[in-house]
Tab-separated table of C-alpha atoms and ligand atoms in Angstrom:
chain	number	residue	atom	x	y	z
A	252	UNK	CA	-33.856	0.006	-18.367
A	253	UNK	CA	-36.263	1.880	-20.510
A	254	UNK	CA	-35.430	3.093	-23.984
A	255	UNK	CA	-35.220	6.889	-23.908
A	256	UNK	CA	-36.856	8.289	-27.599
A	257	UNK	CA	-33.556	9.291	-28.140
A	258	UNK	CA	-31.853	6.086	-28.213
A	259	UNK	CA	-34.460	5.031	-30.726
A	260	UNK	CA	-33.861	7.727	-33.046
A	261	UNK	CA	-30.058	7.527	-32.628
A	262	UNK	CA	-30.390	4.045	-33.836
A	263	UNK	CA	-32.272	4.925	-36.964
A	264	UNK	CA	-30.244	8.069	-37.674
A	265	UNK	CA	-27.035	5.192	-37.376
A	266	UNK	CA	-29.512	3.301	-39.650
A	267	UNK	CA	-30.100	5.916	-42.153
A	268	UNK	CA	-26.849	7.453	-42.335
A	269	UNK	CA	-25.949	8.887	-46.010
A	270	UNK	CA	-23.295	11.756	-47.326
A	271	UNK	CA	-24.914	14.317	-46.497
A	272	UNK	CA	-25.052	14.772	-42.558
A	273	UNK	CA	-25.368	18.281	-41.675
A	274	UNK	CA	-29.010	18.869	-42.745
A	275	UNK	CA	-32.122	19.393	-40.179
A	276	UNK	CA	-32.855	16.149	-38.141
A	277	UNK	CA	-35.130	13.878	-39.559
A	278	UNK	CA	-38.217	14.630	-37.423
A	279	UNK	CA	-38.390	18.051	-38.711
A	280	UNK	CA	-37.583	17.116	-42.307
A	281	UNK	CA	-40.902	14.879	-41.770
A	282	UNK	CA	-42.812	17.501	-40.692
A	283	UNK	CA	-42.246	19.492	-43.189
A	284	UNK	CA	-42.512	16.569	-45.933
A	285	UNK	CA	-46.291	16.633	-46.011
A	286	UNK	CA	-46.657	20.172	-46.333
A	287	UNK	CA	-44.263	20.368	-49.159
A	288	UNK	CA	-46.284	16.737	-50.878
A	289	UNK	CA	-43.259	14.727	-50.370
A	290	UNK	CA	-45.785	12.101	-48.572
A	291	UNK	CA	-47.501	9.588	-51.239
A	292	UNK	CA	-49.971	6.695	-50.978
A	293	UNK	CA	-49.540	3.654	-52.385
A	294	UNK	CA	-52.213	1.041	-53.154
A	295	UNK	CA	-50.913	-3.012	-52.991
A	296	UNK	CA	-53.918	-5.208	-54.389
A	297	UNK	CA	-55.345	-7.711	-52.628
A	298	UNK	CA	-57.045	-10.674	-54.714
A	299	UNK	CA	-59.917	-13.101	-53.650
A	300	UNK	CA	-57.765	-16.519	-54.258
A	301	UNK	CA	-60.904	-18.303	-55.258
A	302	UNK	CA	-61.512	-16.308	-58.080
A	303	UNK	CA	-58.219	-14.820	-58.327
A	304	UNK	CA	-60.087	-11.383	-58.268
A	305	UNK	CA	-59.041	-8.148	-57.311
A	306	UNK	CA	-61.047	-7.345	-54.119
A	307	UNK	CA	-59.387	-4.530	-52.986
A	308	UNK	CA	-55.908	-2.436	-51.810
A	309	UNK	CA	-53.665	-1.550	-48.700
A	310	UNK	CA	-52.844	1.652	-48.717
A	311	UNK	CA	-49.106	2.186	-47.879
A	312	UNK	CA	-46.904	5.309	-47.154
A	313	UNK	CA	-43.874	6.518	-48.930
A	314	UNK	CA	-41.595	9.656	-48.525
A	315	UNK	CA	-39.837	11.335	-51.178
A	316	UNK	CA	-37.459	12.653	-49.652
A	317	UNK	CA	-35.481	14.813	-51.894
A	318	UNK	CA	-32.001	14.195	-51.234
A	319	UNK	CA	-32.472	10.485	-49.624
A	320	UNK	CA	-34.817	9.473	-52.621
A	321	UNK	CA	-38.209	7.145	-51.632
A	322	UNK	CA	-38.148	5.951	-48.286
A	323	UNK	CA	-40.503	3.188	-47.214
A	324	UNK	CA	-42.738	3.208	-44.398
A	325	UNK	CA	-40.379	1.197	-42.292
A	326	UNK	CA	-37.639	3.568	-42.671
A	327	UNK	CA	-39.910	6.482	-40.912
A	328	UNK	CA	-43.594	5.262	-39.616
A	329	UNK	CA	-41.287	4.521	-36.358
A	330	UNK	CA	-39.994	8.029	-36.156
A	331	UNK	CA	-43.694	9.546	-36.922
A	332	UNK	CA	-45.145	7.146	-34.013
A	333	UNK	CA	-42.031	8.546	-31.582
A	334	UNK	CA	-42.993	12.050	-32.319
A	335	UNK	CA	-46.720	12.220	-32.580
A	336	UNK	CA	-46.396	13.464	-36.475
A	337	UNK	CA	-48.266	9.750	-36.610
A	338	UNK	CA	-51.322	11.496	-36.184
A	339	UNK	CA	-51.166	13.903	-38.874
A	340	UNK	CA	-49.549	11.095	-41.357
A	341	UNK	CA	-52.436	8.738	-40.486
A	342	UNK	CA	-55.094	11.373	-40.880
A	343	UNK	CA	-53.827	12.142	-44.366
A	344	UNK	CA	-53.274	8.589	-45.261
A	345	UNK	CA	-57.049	7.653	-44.418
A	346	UNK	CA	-58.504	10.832	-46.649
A	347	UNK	CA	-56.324	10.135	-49.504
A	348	UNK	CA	-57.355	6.073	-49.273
A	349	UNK	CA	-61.301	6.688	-49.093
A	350	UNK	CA	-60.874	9.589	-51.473
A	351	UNK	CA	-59.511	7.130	-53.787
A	352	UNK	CA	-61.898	3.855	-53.068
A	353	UNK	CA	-64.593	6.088	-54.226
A	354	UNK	CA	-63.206	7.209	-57.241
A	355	UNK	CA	-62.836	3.746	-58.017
A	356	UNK	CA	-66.422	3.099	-57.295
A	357	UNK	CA	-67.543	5.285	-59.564
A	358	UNK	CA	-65.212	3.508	-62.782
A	359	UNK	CA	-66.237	-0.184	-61.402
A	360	UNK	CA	-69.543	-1.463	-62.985
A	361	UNK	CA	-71.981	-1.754	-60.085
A	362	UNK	CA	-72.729	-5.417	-60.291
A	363	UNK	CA	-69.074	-6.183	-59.228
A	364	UNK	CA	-68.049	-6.558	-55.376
A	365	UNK	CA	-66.955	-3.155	-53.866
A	366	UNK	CA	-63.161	-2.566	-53.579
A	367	UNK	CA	-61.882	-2.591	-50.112
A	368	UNK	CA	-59.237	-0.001	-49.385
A	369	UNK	CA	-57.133	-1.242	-45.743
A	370	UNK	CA	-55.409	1.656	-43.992
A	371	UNK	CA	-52.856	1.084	-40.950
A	372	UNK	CA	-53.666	2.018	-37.764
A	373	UNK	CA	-51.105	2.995	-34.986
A	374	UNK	CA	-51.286	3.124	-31.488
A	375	UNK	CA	-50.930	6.880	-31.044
A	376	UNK	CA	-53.913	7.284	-33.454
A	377	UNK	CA	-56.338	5.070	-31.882
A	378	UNK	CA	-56.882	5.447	-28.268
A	379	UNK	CA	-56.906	9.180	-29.752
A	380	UNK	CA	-60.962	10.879	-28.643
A	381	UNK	CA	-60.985	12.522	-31.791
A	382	UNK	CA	-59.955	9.770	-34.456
A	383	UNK	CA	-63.122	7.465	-33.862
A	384	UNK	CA	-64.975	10.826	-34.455
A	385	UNK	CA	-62.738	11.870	-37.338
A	386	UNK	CA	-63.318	8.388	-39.263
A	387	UNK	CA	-67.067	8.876	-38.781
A	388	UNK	CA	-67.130	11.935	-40.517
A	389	UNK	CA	-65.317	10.814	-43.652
A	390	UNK	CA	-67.428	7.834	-43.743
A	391	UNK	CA	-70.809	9.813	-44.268
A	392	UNK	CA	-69.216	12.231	-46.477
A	393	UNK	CA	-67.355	10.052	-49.043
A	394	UNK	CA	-70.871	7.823	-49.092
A	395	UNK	CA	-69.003	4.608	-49.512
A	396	UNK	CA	-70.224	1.182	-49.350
A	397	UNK	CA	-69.866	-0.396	-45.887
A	398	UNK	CA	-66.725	-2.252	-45.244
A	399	UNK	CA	-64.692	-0.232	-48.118
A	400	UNK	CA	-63.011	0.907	-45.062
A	401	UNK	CA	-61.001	-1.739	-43.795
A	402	UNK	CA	-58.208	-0.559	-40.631
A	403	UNK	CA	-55.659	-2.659	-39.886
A	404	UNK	CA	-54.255	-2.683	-36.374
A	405	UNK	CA	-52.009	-5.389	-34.586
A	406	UNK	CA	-52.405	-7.363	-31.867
A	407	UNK	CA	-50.021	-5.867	-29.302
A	408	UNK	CA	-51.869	-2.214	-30.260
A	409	UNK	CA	-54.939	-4.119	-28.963
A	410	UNK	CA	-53.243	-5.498	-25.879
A	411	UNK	CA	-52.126	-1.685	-24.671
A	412	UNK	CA	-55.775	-1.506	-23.589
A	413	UNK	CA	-57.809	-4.354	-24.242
A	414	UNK	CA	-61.106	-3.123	-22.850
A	415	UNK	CA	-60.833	0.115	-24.311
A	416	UNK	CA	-59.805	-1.164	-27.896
A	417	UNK	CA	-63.109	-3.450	-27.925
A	418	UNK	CA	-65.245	-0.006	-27.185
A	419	UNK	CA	-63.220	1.736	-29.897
A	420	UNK	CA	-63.258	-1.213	-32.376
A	421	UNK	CA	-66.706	-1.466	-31.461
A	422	UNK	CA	-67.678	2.094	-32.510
A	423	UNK	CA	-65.507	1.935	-35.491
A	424	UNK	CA	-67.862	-1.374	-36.504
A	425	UNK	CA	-70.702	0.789	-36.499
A	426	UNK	CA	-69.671	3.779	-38.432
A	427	UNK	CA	-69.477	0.974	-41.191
A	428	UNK	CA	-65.726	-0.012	-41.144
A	429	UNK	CA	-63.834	-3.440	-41.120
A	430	UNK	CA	-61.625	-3.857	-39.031
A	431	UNK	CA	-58.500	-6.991	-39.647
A	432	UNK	CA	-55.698	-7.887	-37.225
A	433	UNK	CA	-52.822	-7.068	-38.808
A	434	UNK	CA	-49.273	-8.582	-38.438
A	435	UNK	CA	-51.038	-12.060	-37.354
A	436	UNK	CA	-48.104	-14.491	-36.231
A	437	UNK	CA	-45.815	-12.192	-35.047
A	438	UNK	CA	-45.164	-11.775	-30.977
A	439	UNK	CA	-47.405	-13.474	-28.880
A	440	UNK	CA	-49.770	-14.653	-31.258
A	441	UNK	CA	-52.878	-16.035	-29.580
A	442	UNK	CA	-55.969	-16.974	-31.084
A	443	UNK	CA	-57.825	-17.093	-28.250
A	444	UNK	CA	-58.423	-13.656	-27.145
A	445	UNK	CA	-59.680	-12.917	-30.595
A	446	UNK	CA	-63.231	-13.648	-30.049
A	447	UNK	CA	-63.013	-10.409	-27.201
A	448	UNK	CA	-62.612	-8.204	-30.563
A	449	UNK	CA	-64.726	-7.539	-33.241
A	450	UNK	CA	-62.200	-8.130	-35.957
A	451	UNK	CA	-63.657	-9.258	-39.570
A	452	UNK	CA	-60.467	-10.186	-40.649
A	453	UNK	CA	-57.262	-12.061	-39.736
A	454	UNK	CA	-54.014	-10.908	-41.665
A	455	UNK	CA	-51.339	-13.217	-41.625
A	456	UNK	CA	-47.948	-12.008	-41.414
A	457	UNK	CA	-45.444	-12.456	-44.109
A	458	UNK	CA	-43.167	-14.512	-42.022
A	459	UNK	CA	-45.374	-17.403	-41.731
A	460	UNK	CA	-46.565	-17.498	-45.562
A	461	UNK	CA	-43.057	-16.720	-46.940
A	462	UNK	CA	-42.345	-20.568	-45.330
A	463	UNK	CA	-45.184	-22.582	-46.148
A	464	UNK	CA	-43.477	-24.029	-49.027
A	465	UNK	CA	-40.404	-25.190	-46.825
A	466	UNK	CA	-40.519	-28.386	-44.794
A	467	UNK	CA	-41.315	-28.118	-40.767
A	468	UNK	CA	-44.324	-26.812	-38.695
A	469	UNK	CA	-45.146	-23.735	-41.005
A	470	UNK	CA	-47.871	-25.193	-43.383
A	471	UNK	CA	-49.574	-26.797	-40.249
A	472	UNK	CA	-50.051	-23.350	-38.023
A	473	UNK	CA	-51.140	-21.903	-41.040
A	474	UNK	CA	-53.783	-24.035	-42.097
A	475	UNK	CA	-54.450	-24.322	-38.113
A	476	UNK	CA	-54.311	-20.439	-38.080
A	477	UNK	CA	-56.909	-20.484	-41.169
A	478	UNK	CA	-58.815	-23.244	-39.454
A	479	UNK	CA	-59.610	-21.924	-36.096
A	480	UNK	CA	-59.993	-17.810	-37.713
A	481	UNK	CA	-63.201	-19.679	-39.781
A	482	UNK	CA	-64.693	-21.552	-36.492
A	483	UNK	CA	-64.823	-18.203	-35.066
A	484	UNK	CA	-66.640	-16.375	-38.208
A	485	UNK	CA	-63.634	-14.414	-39.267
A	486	UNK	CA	-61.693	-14.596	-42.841
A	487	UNK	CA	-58.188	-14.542	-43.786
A	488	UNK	CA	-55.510	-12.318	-45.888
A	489	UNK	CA	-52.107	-13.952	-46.593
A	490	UNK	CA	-49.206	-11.273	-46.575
A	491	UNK	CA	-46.221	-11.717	-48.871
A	492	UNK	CA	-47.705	-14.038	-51.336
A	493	UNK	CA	-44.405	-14.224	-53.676
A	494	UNK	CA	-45.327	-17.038	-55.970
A	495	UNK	CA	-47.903	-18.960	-57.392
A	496	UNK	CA	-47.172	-21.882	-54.763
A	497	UNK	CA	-47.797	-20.147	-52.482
A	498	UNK	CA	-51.093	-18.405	-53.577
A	499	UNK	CA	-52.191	-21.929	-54.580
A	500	UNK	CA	-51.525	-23.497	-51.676
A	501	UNK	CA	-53.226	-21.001	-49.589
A	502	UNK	CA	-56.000	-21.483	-51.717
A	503	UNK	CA	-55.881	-25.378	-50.566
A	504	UNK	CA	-56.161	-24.549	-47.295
A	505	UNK	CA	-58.833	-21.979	-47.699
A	506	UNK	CA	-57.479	-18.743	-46.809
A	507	UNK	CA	-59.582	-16.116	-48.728
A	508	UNK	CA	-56.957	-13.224	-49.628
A	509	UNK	CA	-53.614	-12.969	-50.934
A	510	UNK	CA	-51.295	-10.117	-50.983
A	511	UNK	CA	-47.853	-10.202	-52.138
A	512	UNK	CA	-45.481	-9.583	-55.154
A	513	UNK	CA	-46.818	-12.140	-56.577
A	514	UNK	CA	-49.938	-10.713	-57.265
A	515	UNK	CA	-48.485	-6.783	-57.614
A	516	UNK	CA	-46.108	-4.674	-55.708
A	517	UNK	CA	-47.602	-1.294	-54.158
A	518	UNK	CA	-48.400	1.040	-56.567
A	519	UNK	CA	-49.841	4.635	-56.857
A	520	UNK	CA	-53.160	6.204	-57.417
A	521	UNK	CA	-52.638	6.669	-61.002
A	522	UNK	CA	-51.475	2.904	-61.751
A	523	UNK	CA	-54.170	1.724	-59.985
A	524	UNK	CA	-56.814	4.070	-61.864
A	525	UNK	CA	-55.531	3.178	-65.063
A	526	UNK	CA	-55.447	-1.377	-63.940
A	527	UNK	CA	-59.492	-0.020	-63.117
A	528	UNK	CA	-59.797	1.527	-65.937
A	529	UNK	CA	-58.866	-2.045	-68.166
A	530	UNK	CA	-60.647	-4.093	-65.850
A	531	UNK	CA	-63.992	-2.391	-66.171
A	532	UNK	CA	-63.380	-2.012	-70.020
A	533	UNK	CA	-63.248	-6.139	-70.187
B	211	LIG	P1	-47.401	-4.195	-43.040
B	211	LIG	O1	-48.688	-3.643	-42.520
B	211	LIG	O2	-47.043	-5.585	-42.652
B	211	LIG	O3	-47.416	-4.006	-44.628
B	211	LIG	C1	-46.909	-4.948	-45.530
B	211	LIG	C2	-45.477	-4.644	-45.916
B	211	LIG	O4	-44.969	-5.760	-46.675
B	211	LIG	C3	-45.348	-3.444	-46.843
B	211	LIG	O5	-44.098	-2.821	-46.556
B	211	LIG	C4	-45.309	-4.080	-48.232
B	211	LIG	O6	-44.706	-3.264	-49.212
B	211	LIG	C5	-44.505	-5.325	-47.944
B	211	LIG	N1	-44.796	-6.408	-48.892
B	211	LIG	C6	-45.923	-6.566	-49.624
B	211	LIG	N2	-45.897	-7.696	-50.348
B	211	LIG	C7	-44.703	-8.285	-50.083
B	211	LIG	C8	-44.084	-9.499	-50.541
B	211	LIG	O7	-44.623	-10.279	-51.332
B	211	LIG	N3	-42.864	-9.786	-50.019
B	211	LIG	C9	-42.228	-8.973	-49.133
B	211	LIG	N4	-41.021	-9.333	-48.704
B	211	LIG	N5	-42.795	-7.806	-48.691
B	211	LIG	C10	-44.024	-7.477	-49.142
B	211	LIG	P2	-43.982	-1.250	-46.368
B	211	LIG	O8	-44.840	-0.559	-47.381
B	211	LIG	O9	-42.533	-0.913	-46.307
B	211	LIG	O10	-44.627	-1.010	-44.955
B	211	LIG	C11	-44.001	-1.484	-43.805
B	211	LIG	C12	-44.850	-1.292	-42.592
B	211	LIG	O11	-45.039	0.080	-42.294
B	211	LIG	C13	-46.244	-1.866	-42.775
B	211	LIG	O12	-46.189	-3.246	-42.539
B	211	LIG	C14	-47.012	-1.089	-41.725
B	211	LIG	O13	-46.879	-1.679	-40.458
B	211	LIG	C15	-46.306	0.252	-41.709
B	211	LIG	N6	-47.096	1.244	-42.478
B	211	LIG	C16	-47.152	1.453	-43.804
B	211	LIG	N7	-48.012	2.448	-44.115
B	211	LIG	C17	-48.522	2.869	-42.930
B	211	LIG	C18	-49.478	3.870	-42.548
B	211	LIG	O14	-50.092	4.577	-43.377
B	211	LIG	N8	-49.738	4.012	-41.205
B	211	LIG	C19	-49.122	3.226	-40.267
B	211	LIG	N9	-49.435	3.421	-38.976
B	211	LIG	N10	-48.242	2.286	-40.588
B	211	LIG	C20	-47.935	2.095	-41.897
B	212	LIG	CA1	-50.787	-3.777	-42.727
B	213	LIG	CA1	-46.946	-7.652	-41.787
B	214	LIG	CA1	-47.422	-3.806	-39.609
């Protein structure tokens, strides 16, 4: 049978449920929430593991909700995809992330590699007529370098519509962003429709790094993963790099990026000004 909306957001609300139960449903709470700023960005760093340098940040949502306290993404992207707010949330996430890559443009000395800023894409948003427009736009107007603009959209977004994701991704390309798969090794993984889109870069998902440094098949489909993303021109990011055996080994095995605690937990606009600020200062 299919899964009313309704179930879905009765499980959540069963999820979710606090003290205080007689206030407005969630959905309307949200809608409300980025009016009143409740909505924040956050900015996780993602480091080059050759160099262990900072090469750029994924921009991640958070509600303060004022009687629930922070809720992460998890706890409401699915109820902003169910409802369509999505649209709004990833319009608002996208300014605030190129707004901020440019600002840190301007503090960086120029002679250093151009921060990357990756910003999630969801289904509702993409196959949407206007978005491909509405990303154009912002890219002439902030005047960023190309590829600061990184979107990150998973496979089984892709495999709604594969033809019409290629022409989409395909425009995208061309109004300068970079596109990465995100969530790589979750579902039905397969590398080989990958060379059908023009992804630059391959995420892997935290579930395969978080066991590389257990026994079994883990460390050999990642470095196969790694392997195969290479023969086919594209690099990788490691999600949920925890600790330093993990970065290193996914250094050994030539993956490109790590992200993960171990290199800093999301943090917000202001943190990450003032890490900029001692980094171009050294
Ligand atoms: P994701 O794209 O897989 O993002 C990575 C998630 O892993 C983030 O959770 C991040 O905080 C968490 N994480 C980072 N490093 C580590 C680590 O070392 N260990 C562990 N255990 N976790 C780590 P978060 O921020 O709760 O986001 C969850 C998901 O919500 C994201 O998964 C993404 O799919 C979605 N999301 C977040 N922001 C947006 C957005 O602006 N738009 C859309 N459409 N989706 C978003
Ligand atoms: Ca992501
Ligand atoms: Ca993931
Ligand atoms: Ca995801």
């Amino acid at each position: 049978a299919k899964r009313s909306g309704a179930d879905r957001i009765e499980i959540f609300n069963a999820a979710m449920r606090t003290e205080d139960e007689s206030h407005l449903p969630l959905e309307s709470e949200l809608r409300m929430a980025l009016d009143r700023q409740q909505i924040s960005v956050l900015y996780q760093p993602i480091t080059r593991l050759a160099s262990n340098q900072l090469a750029g940040f994924e921009a991640l949502l958070r509600w303060d909700h004022p009687t629930r306290g922070r809720l992460a993404a998890d706890d409401f992207i699915p109820l902003a995809e169910e409802s369509g707010l999505i649209v709004d949330l990833g319009s608002y996430v996208l300014n605030q992330a190129l707004e901020q890559a440019a600002s840190w443009h301007r503090v960086l000395p120029r002679d250093r590699d151009p921060l990357f800023v990756s910003v999630n894409v969801s289904s509702r948003q993409l196959f949407r007529q206007d978005m491909v427009q509405e990303i154009r736009l912002m890219l002439a107007r902030e005047s960023v370098p190309k590829g600061t603009l990184k979107l990150e959209i998973t496979e089984s977004l892709v495999m709604e519509n594969p033809e019409r994701a290629v022409e989409i991704l395909t425009w995208l390309k061309a109004y300068g962003a970079s596109l990465a798969l995100d969530d790589f090794g979750t579902g039905y993984s397969s590398l080989s429709y990958l060379h059908r889109f023009p992804f630059d870069v391959i995420k892997v998902d935290r579930s395969l790094v978080s066991e590389s440094a257990l026994d079994g098949q883990t460390p050999l489909i990642l470095r196969s993963v790694v392997a195969l993303a290479h023969e086919l021109g594209k690099e990788v990011v490691a999600e949920g790099v925890e600790t330093q055996a993990d970065a290193s080994y996914l250094r050994s095995i030539g993956c490109e990026f790590g992200q993960g605690y171990y290199y800093g937990e999301p943090m917000s606009a202001k943190d990450v000004a003032a890490l900029l600020a001692a980094l171009a200062s050294h």
